[in-house]
Structures are given as structure tokens and as C-alpha cells.
CSV table of C-alpha atoms (C1' of nucleotides) in Angstrom, one decimal:
chain,number,residue,atom,x,y,z
A,291,MET,CA,-42.0,-105.9,7.3
A,292,THR,CA,-42.5,-108.0,4.1
A,293,LYS,CA,-45.7,-108.7,2.2
A,294,ARG,CA,-46.9,-112.1,2.8
A,295,TYR,CA,-47.7,-113.7,-0.4
A,296,LYS,CA,-51.1,-115.2,-1.2
A,297,ALA,CA,-52.5,-116.8,-4.2
A,298,PRO,CA,-54.4,-114.3,-6.2
A,299,ARG,CA,-58.0,-114.0,-5.6
A,300,GLY,CA,-60.2,-116.8,-7.2
A,301,THR,CA,-57.1,-119.1,-7.5
A,302,THR,CA,-55.9,-122.0,-5.5
A,303,ASP,CA,-53.1,-124.3,-4.9
A,304,VAL,CA,-53.8,-128.0,-5.8
A,305,LEU,CA,-51.9,-129.4,-2.6
A,306,PRO,CA,-50.4,-133.1,-2.9
A,307,GLU,CA,-53.2,-134.5,-0.8
A,308,ASP,CA,-55.5,-133.5,-3.5
A,309,GLN,CA,-53.9,-134.9,-6.2
A,310,PRO,CA,-55.4,-138.3,-6.3
A,311,TYR,CA,-58.7,-136.6,-7.1
A,312,TRP,CA,-57.1,-135.0,-10.1
A,313,ASP,CA,-55.5,-138.0,-11.3
A,314,ARG,CA,-58.6,-140.0,-11.1
A,315,VAL,CA,-60.7,-137.5,-13.3
A,316,TRP,CA,-57.6,-137.1,-15.6
A,317,GLU,CA,-57.2,-140.8,-16.1
A,318,ALA,CA,-60.9,-141.4,-16.6
A,319,SER,CA,-61.3,-138.6,-18.9
A,320,ALA,CA,-58.3,-139.5,-21.1
A,321,ARG,CA,-59.6,-143.2,-21.2
A,322,ILE,CA,-63.3,-142.3,-22.1
A,323,CYS,CA,-62.5,-139.8,-24.5
A,324,GLY,CA,-60.2,-142.3,-26.2
A,325,LEU,CA,-63.0,-145.0,-26.0
A,326,PHE,CA,-65.1,-142.8,-28.1
A,327,GLY,CA,-62.4,-141.9,-30.6
A,328,TYR,CA,-61.8,-138.4,-29.5
A,329,ARG,CA,-58.0,-137.2,-29.9
A,330,ARG,CA,-56.5,-134.6,-27.6
A,331,ILE,CA,-55.7,-131.2,-28.6
A,332,GLU,CA,-53.9,-128.3,-26.8
A,333,THR,CA,-54.3,-124.6,-27.5
A,334,PRO,CA,-52.5,-121.7,-26.1
A,335,VAL,CA,-53.3,-120.4,-22.7
A,336,PHE,CA,-54.0,-116.8,-24.5
A,337,GLU,CA,-55.4,-116.0,-27.9
A,338,ASP,CA,-56.1,-112.8,-30.0
A,339,ALA,CA,-58.8,-111.1,-27.6
A,340,SER,CA,-61.0,-110.7,-30.8
A,341,LEU,CA,-61.2,-114.6,-31.2
A,342,PHE,CA,-63.6,-114.5,-28.1
A,343,SER,CA,-65.5,-111.3,-28.6
A,344,ARG,CA,-66.3,-112.5,-32.2
A,345,GLY,CA,-66.8,-116.2,-31.4
A,346,VAL,CA,-68.4,-116.2,-28.1
A,347,GLY,CA,-70.5,-112.9,-28.6
A,348,GLU,CA,-69.7,-109.2,-28.1
A,349,VAL,CA,-72.4,-108.8,-25.5
A,350,THR,CA,-71.9,-111.8,-23.4
A,351,ASP,CA,-71.0,-111.4,-19.8
A,352,ILE,CA,-67.9,-113.6,-20.6
A,353,VAL,CA,-66.8,-111.0,-23.0
A,354,GLN,CA,-68.0,-107.8,-21.6
A,355,LYS,CA,-67.0,-108.2,-18.1
A,356,GLU,CA,-65.2,-111.4,-17.4
A,357,MET,CA,-62.3,-111.6,-19.8
A,358,TYR,CA,-58.7,-111.1,-18.8
A,359,VAL,CA,-57.7,-108.8,-21.6
A,360,PHE,CA,-53.9,-107.6,-21.9
A,361,GLU,CA,-51.8,-105.9,-24.5
A,362,ASP,CA,-48.3,-107.5,-24.9
A,363,ARG,CA,-45.1,-105.7,-25.8
A,364,GLY,CA,-45.9,-105.7,-29.4
A,365,GLY,CA,-49.2,-104.1,-28.8
A,366,GLN,CA,-51.4,-107.1,-29.5
A,367,GLN,CA,-54.7,-107.4,-27.9
A,368,LEU,CA,-54.5,-110.7,-26.2
A,369,ALA,CA,-57.1,-112.6,-23.7
A,370,LEU,CA,-56.4,-115.4,-21.2
A,371,ARG,CA,-58.6,-118.2,-22.7
A,372,PRO,CA,-62.2,-117.7,-21.1
A,373,GLU,CA,-63.7,-120.7,-22.6
A,374,GLY,CA,-62.5,-123.7,-24.8
A,375,THR,CA,-64.6,-124.0,-27.9
A,376,ALA,CA,-63.6,-120.9,-30.0
A,377,PRO,CA,-59.9,-121.9,-29.5
A,378,VAL,CA,-60.5,-125.4,-30.7
A,379,CYS,CA,-62.5,-124.2,-33.9
A,380,ARG,CA,-59.7,-121.7,-34.6
A,381,ALA,CA,-57.2,-124.5,-34.6
A,382,TYR,CA,-59.7,-126.5,-36.7
A,383,LEU,CA,-59.5,-123.7,-39.5
A,384,GLU,CA,-55.7,-122.8,-38.9
A,385,HIS,CA,-54.8,-126.5,-39.5
A,386,GLY,CA,-57.3,-127.3,-42.5
A,387,MET,CA,-58.9,-130.0,-40.3
A,388,HIS,CA,-61.9,-129.8,-43.0
A,389,ASN,CA,-59.7,-132.0,-45.2
A,390,LEU,CA,-60.0,-134.9,-42.4
A,391,PRO,CA,-62.9,-137.2,-42.4
A,392,GLN,CA,-65.7,-135.4,-40.7
A,393,PRO,CA,-66.5,-135.0,-38.1
A,394,VAL,CA,-63.4,-134.3,-36.4
A,395,ARG,CA,-63.4,-135.4,-32.8
A,396,LEU,CA,-61.2,-133.6,-30.4
A,397,TRP,CA,-61.0,-133.4,-26.5
A,398,TYR,CA,-59.0,-130.8,-24.3
A,399,TRP,CA,-58.2,-130.3,-20.8
A,400,CYS,CA,-57.1,-126.8,-19.8
A,401,PRO,CA,-57.2,-123.7,-17.6
A,402,ILE,CA,-59.9,-121.2,-18.1
A,403,PHE,CA,-59.8,-117.8,-16.9
A,404,ARG,CA,-62.8,-115.8,-16.0
A,405,TYR,CA,-62.9,-112.4,-13.8
A,406,ASP,CA,-65.8,-113.4,-11.7
A,407,ARG,CA,-66.7,-113.0,-8.1
A,408,PRO,CA,-65.5,-116.2,-6.6
A,409,GLN,CA,-67.5,-118.3,-4.5
A,410,ALA,CA,-67.4,-122.2,-3.7
A,411,GLY,CA,-67.1,-123.9,-7.0
A,412,ARG,CA,-66.3,-121.0,-9.1
A,413,TYR,CA,-62.9,-119.6,-9.5
A,414,ARG,CA,-61.2,-117.1,-11.7
A,415,GLN,CA,-59.1,-119.9,-12.9
A,416,HIS,CA,-60.5,-123.2,-13.2
A,417,THR,CA,-60.0,-126.4,-15.3
A,418,GLN,CA,-62.2,-127.6,-18.0
A,419,LEU,CA,-62.5,-130.9,-19.8
A,420,GLY,CA,-64.2,-130.4,-23.2
A,421,CYS,CA,-64.9,-132.4,-26.1
A,422,GLU,CA,-65.9,-131.0,-29.7
A,423,ALA,CA,-67.0,-132.8,-32.7
A,424,ILE,CA,-66.9,-130.5,-35.6
A,425,GLY,CA,-68.2,-131.1,-39.1
A,426,GLU,CA,-71.3,-133.1,-38.7
A,427,ALA,CA,-74.9,-131.6,-38.3
A,428,ASP,CA,-76.9,-134.9,-37.5
A,429,ALA,CA,-78.0,-135.3,-33.9
A,430,SER,CA,-76.3,-138.6,-33.4
A,431,VAL,CA,-73.3,-136.7,-32.8
A,432,ASP,CA,-75.1,-134.6,-30.2
A,433,ALA,CA,-76.1,-137.7,-28.5
A,434,GLU,CA,-72.6,-139.0,-28.5
A,435,VAL,CA,-70.8,-136.3,-26.8
A,436,ILE,CA,-73.7,-136.3,-24.1
A,437,GLU,CA,-73.3,-140.1,-23.6
A,438,LEU,CA,-69.4,-139.5,-23.6
A,439,LEU,CA,-69.9,-137.0,-20.7
A,440,PHE,CA,-72.5,-139.3,-19.1
A,441,ARG,CA,-70.1,-142.3,-19.1
A,442,LEU,CA,-67.5,-140.1,-17.5
A,443,TYR,CA,-69.7,-139.3,-14.6
A,444,GLU,CA,-70.7,-142.8,-14.5
A,445,ASP,CA,-67.3,-144.0,-14.3
A,446,LEU,CA,-66.2,-141.6,-11.8
A,447,GLY,CA,-69.1,-142.6,-9.5
A,448,LEU,CA,-71.0,-139.5,-9.4
A,449,GLN,CA,-74.5,-139.8,-8.3
A,450,GLY,CA,-77.8,-138.0,-8.5
A,451,LEU,CA,-76.9,-135.9,-12.0
A,452,THR,CA,-79.8,-134.8,-13.9
A,453,LEU,CA,-79.4,-134.2,-17.6
A,454,HIS,CA,-81.4,-131.2,-18.5
A,455,LEU,CA,-82.3,-130.9,-22.3
A,456,ASN,CA,-83.7,-128.1,-24.7
A,457,SER,CA,-83.5,-126.6,-28.1
A,458,ILE,CA,-82.9,-123.2,-28.6
A,459,GLY,CA,-83.6,-123.1,-32.4
A,460,ASP,CA,-81.4,-121.8,-35.4
A,461,GLY,CA,-81.2,-118.7,-37.5
A,462,GLU,CA,-84.6,-119.4,-39.0
A,463,CYS,CA,-86.8,-120.1,-35.8
A,464,ARG,CA,-85.2,-118.2,-32.9
A,465,PRO,CA,-85.9,-114.7,-34.3
A,466,ARG,CA,-89.5,-115.7,-34.6
A,467,TYR,CA,-89.4,-117.3,-31.1
A,468,LEU,CA,-87.9,-114.3,-29.5
A,469,GLU,CA,-90.3,-112.0,-31.3
A,470,ALA,CA,-93.2,-114.3,-29.8
A,471,LEU,CA,-91.6,-114.2,-26.3
A,472,ARG,CA,-91.2,-110.5,-26.3
A,473,GLY,CA,-94.8,-110.0,-27.6
A,474,TYR,CA,-95.7,-112.2,-24.6
A,475,TYR,CA,-93.9,-110.1,-22.1
A,476,ALA,CA,-94.6,-106.8,-23.5
A,477,ASP,CA,-97.6,-106.1,-21.2
A,478,LYS,CA,-96.2,-108.0,-18.3
A,479,LEU,CA,-93.1,-105.9,-17.7
A,480,GLU,CA,-94.6,-104.4,-14.6
A,481,GLN,CA,-95.0,-107.7,-12.8
A,482,VAL,CA,-91.3,-108.8,-13.3
A,483,CYS,CA,-88.0,-108.0,-11.7
A,484,ASN,CA,-85.5,-105.3,-12.7
A,485,ASP,CA,-83.1,-107.7,-14.0
A,486,CYS,CA,-85.7,-109.1,-16.4
A,487,LYS,CA,-86.7,-105.8,-17.6
A,488,GLU,CA,-83.1,-105.5,-18.5
A,489,ARG,CA,-83.2,-109.1,-20.1
A,490,TYR,CA,-86.2,-108.1,-22.1
A,491,GLN,CA,-84.0,-105.6,-23.9
A,492,ARG,CA,-80.7,-107.3,-24.2
A,493,ASN,CA,-81.2,-111.1,-23.8
A,494,PRO,CA,-84.9,-112.3,-23.8
A,495,LEU,CA,-83.9,-115.8,-23.7
A,496,ARG,CA,-82.6,-115.3,-20.3
A,497,LEU,CA,-86.2,-114.2,-19.1
A,498,LEU,CA,-87.1,-118.0,-18.9
A,499,ASP,CA,-84.4,-118.8,-16.2
A,500,CYS,CA,-85.0,-116.0,-13.6
A,501,LYS,CA,-85.0,-117.2,-10.3
A,502,GLN,CA,-87.0,-114.5,-8.6
A,503,GLU,CA,-90.3,-115.4,-7.1
A,504,ARG,CA,-92.2,-112.7,-8.6
A,505,CYS,CA,-91.5,-113.9,-12.3
A,506,GLN,CA,-92.2,-117.4,-11.9
A,507,PRO,CA,-95.8,-117.2,-12.7
A,508,VAL,CA,-95.0,-115.2,-15.8
A,509,ILE,CA,-92.4,-117.7,-16.9
A,510,ALA,CA,-94.6,-120.6,-16.2
A,511,ALA,CA,-97.3,-119.4,-18.8
A,512,ALA,CA,-94.5,-118.3,-21.3
A,513,PRO,CA,-94.6,-120.0,-24.6
A,514,PRO,CA,-91.9,-122.8,-24.7
A,515,PHE,CA,-89.5,-122.6,-27.4
A,516,THR,CA,-90.1,-126.3,-28.1
A,517,ASP,CA,-93.3,-125.5,-29.6
A,518,HIS,CA,-91.8,-122.6,-32.0
A,519,LEU,CA,-88.9,-124.9,-33.5
A,520,CYS,CA,-88.9,-124.7,-37.3
A,521,ASP,CA,-89.2,-128.3,-39.0
A,522,ALA,CA,-85.4,-128.9,-39.2
A,523,CYS,CA,-84.9,-127.9,-35.5
A,524,ALA,CA,-87.7,-129.9,-34.2
A,525,ASP,CA,-86.6,-132.8,-36.4
A,526,HIS,CA,-83.2,-132.5,-34.8
A,527,PHE,CA,-84.4,-132.4,-31.2
A,528,SER,CA,-86.6,-135.5,-31.7
A,529,ARG,CA,-83.8,-137.3,-33.4
A,530,LEU,CA,-81.4,-136.5,-30.4
A,531,ARG,CA,-83.9,-137.7,-27.9
A,532,ALA,CA,-84.5,-141.0,-29.8
A,533,TYR,CA,-80.7,-141.6,-30.0
A,534,LEU,CA,-80.5,-141.0,-26.1
A,535,GLU,CA,-83.2,-143.3,-25.3
A,536,GLU,CA,-81.4,-145.8,-27.7
A,537,VAL,CA,-78.5,-145.7,-25.4
A,538,GLU,CA,-80.6,-145.5,-22.2
A,539,ILE,CA,-79.6,-142.3,-21.1
A,540,GLU,CA,-82.4,-140.6,-19.0
A,541,TYR,CA,-83.0,-136.8,-19.3
A,542,VAL,CA,-85.7,-134.3,-18.6
A,543,VAL,CA,-86.6,-131.6,-21.4
A,544,ASN,CA,-86.3,-128.3,-19.7
A,545,PRO,CA,-87.7,-125.6,-21.7
A,546,ARG,CA,-86.4,-122.9,-19.4
A,547,LEU,CA,-82.8,-124.2,-20.0
A,548,VAL,CA,-80.8,-121.4,-22.0
A,549,ARG,CA,-76.9,-120.6,-22.5
A,550,GLY,CA,-75.0,-117.6,-21.9
A,551,LEU,CA,-72.8,-118.1,-25.1
A,552,ASP,CA,-74.1,-116.6,-28.2
A,553,TYR,CA,-72.8,-119.4,-30.5
A,554,TYR,CA,-75.4,-122.1,-29.3
A,555,THR,CA,-77.9,-123.4,-31.7
A,556,ARG,CA,-80.4,-126.1,-31.3
A,557,ALA,CA,-79.5,-128.7,-28.8
A,558,VAL,CA,-78.3,-127.3,-25.4
A,559,PHE,CA,-77.8,-129.5,-22.2
A,560,GLU,CA,-76.6,-129.3,-18.7
A,561,PHE,CA,-75.8,-132.0,-16.2
A,562,GLN,CA,-77.0,-130.7,-12.6
A,563,PRO,CA,-76.4,-132.4,-9.3
A,564,GLN,CA,-78.8,-132.5,-6.4
A,565,ALA,CA,-76.9,-130.4,-4.3
A,566,GLU,CA,-78.3,-126.6,-3.8
A,567,GLY,CA,-76.3,-123.7,-4.6
A,568,ALA,CA,-76.1,-121.4,-7.6
A,569,GLN,CA,-72.9,-122.9,-9.2
A,570,SER,CA,-74.5,-126.3,-9.4
A,571,THR,CA,-73.9,-127.1,-13.1
A,572,VAL,CA,-71.2,-129.4,-13.2
A,573,GLY,CA,-71.0,-129.8,-17.1
A,574,ALA,CA,-72.8,-128.5,-20.1
A,575,GLY,CA,-72.7,-127.9,-23.7
A,576,GLY,CA,-74.6,-127.8,-27.0
A,577,ARG,CA,-74.4,-127.5,-30.8
A,578,TYR,CA,-72.7,-124.4,-32.5
A,579,ASP,CA,-73.5,-124.6,-36.1
A,580,GLY,CA,-72.7,-120.8,-36.8
A,581,LEU,CA,-69.5,-120.5,-35.0
A,582,ILE,CA,-66.7,-121.7,-37.6
A,583,GLU,CA,-68.4,-119.3,-40.1
A,584,GLN,CA,-68.5,-116.7,-37.5
A,585,LEU,CA,-64.6,-117.2,-37.2
A,586,GLY,CA,-64.2,-116.8,-40.9
A,587,GLY,CA,-64.5,-120.5,-42.2
A,588,ARG,CA,-67.0,-122.3,-44.3
A,589,PRO,CA,-70.4,-123.2,-42.7
A,590,THR,CA,-69.5,-125.9,-40.5
A,591,PRO,CA,-71.5,-127.5,-38.1
A,592,GLY,CA,-70.1,-128.6,-34.5
A,593,THR,CA,-71.5,-129.9,-31.1
A,594,GLY,CA,-69.5,-130.4,-27.9
A,595,PHE,CA,-69.3,-129.7,-24.1
A,596,ALA,CA,-67.2,-128.6,-21.4
A,597,THR,CA,-67.1,-129.7,-17.7
A,598,GLY,CA,-65.5,-128.1,-14.7
A,599,ILE,CA,-62.8,-130.5,-12.8
A,600,GLU,CA,-63.1,-128.4,-9.8
A,601,ARG,CA,-66.9,-129.0,-9.6
A,602,ILE,CA,-66.5,-132.7,-10.5
A,603,ILE,CA,-64.2,-133.1,-7.6
A,604,LEU,CA,-66.4,-130.9,-5.3
A,605,ASN,CA,-69.0,-133.4,-6.0
A,606,LEU,CA,-66.6,-136.5,-5.6
A,607,LYS,CA,-65.7,-135.2,-2.2
A,608,ARG,CA,-69.3,-134.4,-1.1
A,609,GLN,CA,-70.2,-137.9,-2.2
A,610,GLU,CA,-67.2,-139.4,-0.5
A,611,VAL,CA,-66.1,-141.4,-3.6
A,612,ALA,CA,-62.8,-143.1,-2.8
A,613,VAL,CA,-59.7,-142.3,-4.6
A,614,ASP,CA,-56.2,-143.7,-4.5
A,615,ALA,CA,-54.0,-143.0,-1.5
A,616,PRO,CA,-51.3,-140.2,-2.2
A,617,VAL,CA,-47.9,-141.5,-3.3
A,618,ARG,CA,-45.8,-142.9,-0.6
A,619,PRO,CA,-42.2,-144.3,-0.5
A,620,ARG,CA,-41.7,-148.2,-0.4
A,621,VAL,CA,-38.5,-147.8,1.6
A,622,PHE,CA,-37.2,-144.9,3.9
A,623,VAL,CA,-33.3,-145.2,4.3
A,624,ALA,CA,-32.1,-144.3,7.6
A,625,PHE,CA,-28.6,-144.1,8.7
A,626,GLN,CA,-26.7,-143.6,11.9
A,627,THR,CA,-23.5,-141.7,11.9
A,628,ALA,CA,-22.0,-139.4,9.4
A,629,GLU,CA,-19.9,-141.9,7.6
A,630,ALA,CA,-23.0,-144.0,6.7
A,631,ARG,CA,-24.5,-141.2,5.0
A,632,SER,CA,-22.9,-141.9,1.7
A,633,GLN,CA,-23.8,-145.6,2.0
A,634,ALA,CA,-27.4,-144.5,2.5
A,635,PHE,CA,-27.4,-142.3,-0.3
A,636,ARG,CA,-26.1,-145.0,-2.7
A,637,LEU,CA,-28.6,-147.4,-1.5
A,638,ALA,CA,-31.4,-145.1,-2.3
A,639,SER,CA,-30.0,-144.4,-5.6
A,640,GLY,CA,-29.8,-148.1,-6.4
A,641,LEU,CA,-33.2,-148.8,-5.3
A,642,ARG,CA,-34.6,-146.1,-7.4
A,643,ARG,CA,-33.0,-147.7,-10.3
A,644,GLU,CA,-34.9,-150.9,-9.7
A,645,GLY,CA,-37.9,-149.0,-9.7
A,646,ILE,CA,-38.6,-148.9,-5.9
A,647,ALA,CA,-39.4,-145.7,-4.6
A,648,ALA,CA,-37.1,-144.5,-2.0
A,649,VAL,CA,-36.4,-141.5,0.3
A,650,VAL,CA,-33.2,-141.2,2.2
A,651,ALA,CA,-33.1,-139.4,5.5
A,652,ALA,CA,-31.6,-135.8,5.5
A,653,GLY,CA,-29.8,-133.8,7.9
A,654,GLU,CA,-28.4,-134.9,11.3
A,655,ARG,CA,-31.3,-136.5,13.1
A,656,SER,CA,-31.6,-139.5,15.6
A,657,LEU,CA,-32.6,-142.8,14.5
A,658,LYS,CA,-35.6,-142.1,16.6
A,659,ALA,CA,-36.6,-139.0,14.7
A,660,GLN,CA,-35.7,-141.0,11.4
A,661,MET,CA,-38.0,-143.6,12.1
A,662,ARG,CA,-40.7,-141.3,12.9
A,663,HIS,CA,-40.2,-139.7,9.5
A,664,ALA,CA,-40.5,-143.0,8.0
A,665,ASP,CA,-43.6,-144.0,9.7
A,666,SER,CA,-45.2,-140.6,8.9
A,667,LEU,CA,-44.4,-140.8,5.3
A,668,GLY,CA,-46.3,-144.2,5.3
A,669,ALA,CA,-43.1,-146.2,4.0
A,670,ASP,CA,-43.4,-149.8,3.9
A,671,TYR,CA,-39.9,-150.5,5.1
A,672,ALA,CA,-37.1,-148.8,6.8
A,673,ALA,CA,-33.5,-149.8,5.8
A,674,ILE,CA,-31.2,-148.9,8.3
A,675,ILE,CA,-27.6,-148.3,8.0
A,676,GLY,CA,-25.9,-148.0,11.3
A,677,LYS,CA,-22.4,-148.6,12.6
A,678,ARG,CA,-22.6,-152.5,12.3
A,679,GLU,CA,-24.1,-152.5,8.9
A,680,LEU,CA,-21.4,-150.0,7.6
A,681,GLU,CA,-18.7,-152.4,8.9
A,682,HIS,CA,-20.3,-155.4,7.2
A,683,GLY,CA,-21.8,-153.8,4.1
A,684,THR,CA,-25.2,-154.8,5.2
A,685,ALA,CA,-28.5,-153.0,5.7
A,686,THR,CA,-31.2,-153.8,8.3
A,687,LEU,CA,-34.6,-154.1,6.5
A,688,ARG,CA,-37.5,-153.5,9.0
A,689,ARG,CA,-41.0,-154.0,7.7
A,690,LEU,CA,-42.9,-151.1,9.4
A,691,SER,CA,-46.3,-152.8,9.5
A,692,ASP,CA,-45.2,-155.5,11.9
A,693,GLY,CA,-41.8,-154.5,12.9
A,694,HIS,CA,-40.1,-157.9,11.6
A,695,GLN,CA,-36.7,-157.1,10.5
A,696,GLU,CA,-33.5,-158.7,9.2
A,697,THR,CA,-30.0,-157.6,8.3
A,698,LEU,CA,-28.8,-158.4,4.8
A,699,PRO,CA,-26.1,-157.6,2.4
A,700,LEU,CA,-26.8,-154.3,0.6
A,701,ALA,CA,-27.1,-155.7,-2.7
A,702,ASP,CA,-29.9,-157.8,-1.7
A,703,VAL,CA,-32.2,-155.3,-0.6
A,704,ALA,CA,-33.6,-154.4,-3.8
A,705,THR,CA,-34.0,-158.1,-4.9
A,706,ILE,CA,-35.9,-159.1,-1.8
A,707,MET,CA,-38.4,-156.3,-2.5
A,708,THR,CA,-39.2,-157.1,-6.1
A,709,HIS,CA,-40.2,-160.6,-5.1
B,18,G,C1',-70.9,-105.5,-10.5
B,19,U,C1',-75.0,-105.8,-5.9
B,20,G,C1',-76.5,-107.6,-0.9
B,21,G,C1',-75.2,-110.3,3.8
B,22,G,C1',-72.1,-113.6,7.1
B,23,C,C1',-67.2,-114.6,8.7
B,24,G,C1',-61.5,-113.4,9.4
B,25,U,C1',-57.2,-115.6,16.6
B,26,C,C1',-50.1,-119.9,15.5
B,27,G,C1',-49.3,-124.2,9.4
B,28,C,C1',-54.7,-126.6,10.4
B,29,C,C1',-59.2,-126.6,13.9
B,30,U,C1',-60.7,-123.9,17.9
B,31,A,C1',-61.3,-120.8,23.3
B,32,G,C1',-61.6,-115.9,24.4
B,33,U,C1',-66.8,-110.4,22.9
B,34,G,C1',-63.6,-103.7,26.5
B,35,G,C1',-59.0,-104.2,31.7
B,36,U,C1',-57.3,-111.0,34.8
B,37,C,C1',-54.5,-111.6,27.2
B,38,U,C1',-46.6,-110.1,27.5
B,39,A,C1',-53.7,-114.5,23.9
B,40,A,C1',-55.4,-120.6,26.0
B,41,G,C1',-56.1,-125.6,24.0
B,42,G,C1',-56.1,-129.8,20.2
B,43,C,C1',-53.7,-131.5,15.9
B,44,G,C1',-49.3,-130.9,13.2
B,45,C,C1',-44.0,-129.8,13.5
B,46,C,C1',-39.0,-130.2,16.5
B,47,A,C1',-36.5,-132.4,20.7
B,48,G,C1',-36.3,-135.9,24.8
B,49,G,C1',-38.1,-140.3,27.7
B,50,U,C1',-29.8,-143.2,29.0
B,51,U,C1',-26.5,-146.0,25.8
B,52,G,C1',-28.6,-148.3,17.1
B,53,U,C1',-35.2,-148.2,15.6
B,54,G,C1',-41.5,-145.8,14.1
B,55,G,C1',-46.7,-146.3,15.1
B,56,C,C1',-49.6,-145.8,21.5
B,57,C,C1',-48.2,-143.0,25.8
B,58,C,C1',-45.4,-139.1,28.8
B,59,U,C1',-42.2,-134.5,29.1
B,60,G,C1',-40.3,-130.2,26.8
B,61,G,C1',-39.8,-126.6,22.8
B,62,A,C1',-40.6,-123.6,18.5
B,63,G,C1',-44.7,-121.2,16.3
B,64,A,C1',-50.0,-115.5,16.4
B,65,U,C1',-47.4,-108.0,15.6
B,66,C,C1',-55.4,-111.5,17.3
B,67,G,C1',-56.4,-110.2,8.0
B,68,A,C1',-54.5,-104.8,7.0
B,69,G,C1',-54.7,-99.8,8.0
B,70,G,C1',-57.1,-95.9,10.7
B,71,G,C1',-60.3,-94.2,14.7
B,72,U,C1',-62.9,-94.2,19.7
B,73,U,C1',-61.3,-95.3,24.9
B,74,C,C1',-57.1,-94.0,30.6
B,75,G,C1',-57.1,-99.2,28.2
B,76,A,C1',-59.3,-103.2,22.2
B,77,A,C1',-58.4,-109.8,19.9
B,78,U,C1',-62.8,-107.8,21.6
B,79,C,C1',-66.5,-101.3,19.8
B,80,C,C1',-66.5,-97.9,15.0
B,81,C,C1',-64.8,-96.7,9.7
B,82,U,C1',-61.9,-98.3,5.3
B,83,C,C1',-59.6,-101.9,2.7
B,84,C,C1',-58.3,-107.0,1.7
B,85,G,C1',-59.6,-112.1,1.9
B,86,U,C1',-63.2,-115.7,2.4
B,87,C,C1',-68.2,-117.9,2.5
B,88,C,C1',-73.3,-117.3,1.0
B,89,A,C1',-77.2,-115.4,-2.4
B,90,C,C1',-78.0,-112.5,-6.8
B,91,C,C1',-75.6,-111.7,-11.8
B,92,C,C1',-73.4,-115.0,-14.6
B,93,C,C1',-71.0,-119.5,-15.6
B,94,A,C1',-68.0,-125.3,-15.5
RNA sequence: GUGGGCGUCGCCUAGUGGUCUAAGGCGCCAGGUUGUGGCCCUGGAGAUCGAGGGUUCGAAUCCCUCCGUCCACCCCA
């Protein structure tokens, strides 16, 4: 008894019938990224593991419990890419992109790996589209990446997305805010859930985004970060808002919005659909002014986003957005006796060389079976080479939509269809 | 990592202790006379009832473990 193989947990096969969705999202992504002057970059699927522990943050969940880490035969500690920004920053440094006009605008589309517990819209391997603008601190660039992502969703026809916006400060004001937040929570730890007691120690910002009922009153009265921003961060945030209004992108300021990666500074944002569910965020990003320096470069500001392709497609399906039909052949070549086989084979080859999609019948099936096959493939025409056609060097071309057919010289089959 | 629901041919489903050597629909294959599709009709292939163990005279049906999947949490795209 042999084992029946299945795709590993949390992974999926993207079958032919799903490809039109992927094509649609890919096409729109490439077009809109290009429209904004972003150029595509591809980085390896695996990197030095420490790139992520250093870049994303040693104590983040991604690094602590979700990374696929392995040692290669040379003893290198490598990790399957758990997020896209750190590798792009590594490439920026490695290729001296600081010598290019700043900011450098890059986009990527790549698989991401996280050892998570799978559920709908959450996979161990998923695909992210991301944009990074590196080398400019001005809020106009934050607005630019947000607008790019917004235009992508708009182009795809996604409805009901809400843009949530927040600022989580920088090295100057964040420590002060965290102190204020801890001070506020210090005498309320009895009232909050166990997770929050943990967060109080490890990651106080996360206190703000707890979903437990009992914690809500405490959160509601907590001091919002937006009141504690230093002048520079407050200025950045208000400029960002102004830019967004300039290009008529609606948003809500959500003081409870925080992000799970350590490198974020100042502006952070998320696009959330109407649909219920924990994995609702479809795209998110923010500024990461300390990341390049953290990776060993000169202090260099950056901002960007990532959006999950599987989640986009999930929403496209929920909203029944129309996509192109899967590919189908223009002509199905059927033949009747074994003698006609090579003739049919040659006809199909000739059609393809004229750019006409052609599929030729295989095996030894009845004409009826071949015609059924032609129909189920959705071919426009069936070209039939039977005994009579074989004798005369002709083919019968049948239009499947209405059954109209005529017999014509083999050489004319291609020309009649290119007109 | 935590808690809960679910798991029957490729897909959807019926069956909840003996009538199940498991039924139906879709799909697949073949045929409906002599060269032809879509509708219709007929037939066929296809399931060790997620896996392993246990209870019982007897289990797809009950119990345990594992795996997978879905939902919530954690976290994230």
C-alpha cells in the first residue's frame, strides 16, 4: 500500500480554473506599479536567517515561531523568506542603490513562507505583492505607495475596503508613549485578559488591539498615540493626511492600529474588507526608517506595503468579480483512421505556427468521442480528417457554435480562420 | 501554540450499530448501426467510508490517538 501524497499542510495547488484570477491580479499589478514608476525586483526564496531576525525583530512572532529555518550542506543558517521588505533592503544595500536617484522605487511578487496554523485566507506558503520606496522620508512617498495600492484594488474592482491609518512614532516619541501606556495600564492589569498581561511585558503596543470583550473599556480610555507624537512625527502624519486628501483617498484614523514587525515607524496602514473574519486584512504597510541602518547601512528612510494575492482573490470571488475565461483551443483536430493521424498531427502543427491554438485528438477513439472532447474543451472549431478528406488532401471544418461546416483544402484551414 | 466543528468514489451529497459485498447527482469512459459534439437514453469504471488502534456477536455509524480541513484565539497578507 502506497502513501497517497497531498500538498503539505497550509499549501495549495493553483489549478487551471483559478489561473484567470491570478492572471488578472498579476496584469493589474505590473501595469499599476509601472504606472507609478516602480521597477520589479526578484530576490531569492531563501536568505541568511539572521537577515530576518535582525531586520524584522528578534522577538516578533514571525521570527520566533513562524520562520522556516534550515541549515544547508555547508552549515549556513538559512530561512525561507517570511516577509518581503528585509530582502529588498538587503538588495538595496548589496547593489549600492543609494547611488541611484532617491527614492528608489521597487516592487516584487513572490512566495512568502510562515509556519502558521492554516485557516481560510492564511497559508504557510502564500504570495505577496509589495512595493518599497527607499531613500526618502517625505510623507508624499507614504501617500504615493498608499495611492498605488488603492488604485490597484480599485482597478481590480474590489469593493468595501476601508483604509485604516495610524502613526506609531519614532525613536524619540515611541519610548515616551510606551512609558505613558504602561503607566496607564499599571493599575488595570487585574481587569484585562491574560494575553494582555503578557503584552504589557513583551509588546505593549499590542494592548491596543486586543479583541477581548473585557479589555475594551480599558482600551477605550487609553491615551492615543496620536496625542503623544513628537513634532516631527506629528508633522509627518498631518502631511500624509493632507496628501491623501489631495488625491481623494478616504481613510479613517485608527489609533488602535499597530503592526507586528519591529521595523515600522511613523505611518502604518491597513486595508480591511467588510467581511468578517480574523484574516481580514488584505494589504498593509508603513514606514521603516530604521531598517536599512539595522541591516548595516547608512541611516536611510523607507516606506512600502505588502498585499496578499490569495486574500485579494478570495475577495474577488466573494464579490463575484468577473475574470477572463480559461484558455481554450481555437481548433480541435479530429481524425478517423490511423492513416489520418499524421495528417492531423501536421495540420495542428501548421495551425499553431500561424498562431492558432490547436489541440489534436489522441488515442484511438471514435469520432463521436473526439467531438465530445472538442466540445468540452470549448474549441471554436473542429477540423475533421476522415477517409474522404485524407484522399483529397482536405479537412472538414465545423463551427461548433452552430454546426455549420465545409470541406476545404488543408492549406486553407489556417487562412480561413485568420480572417 | 490554545479551544471548538467537520472528514463517505475526482467533486457534491445519502446513509448515525446488523437490510452497506455503501446509494444518488456531477464529472469521466463506452454505446444509442454503418464519418460528427452540445440535449436525451443505456451501460461501465471509480470508495479498503481520512489513518491507526479499541468496544461489540457485528461499526461508515460508538470510544481513543494521529492526520487533514474549517472557525475562533494568537499573529499576520
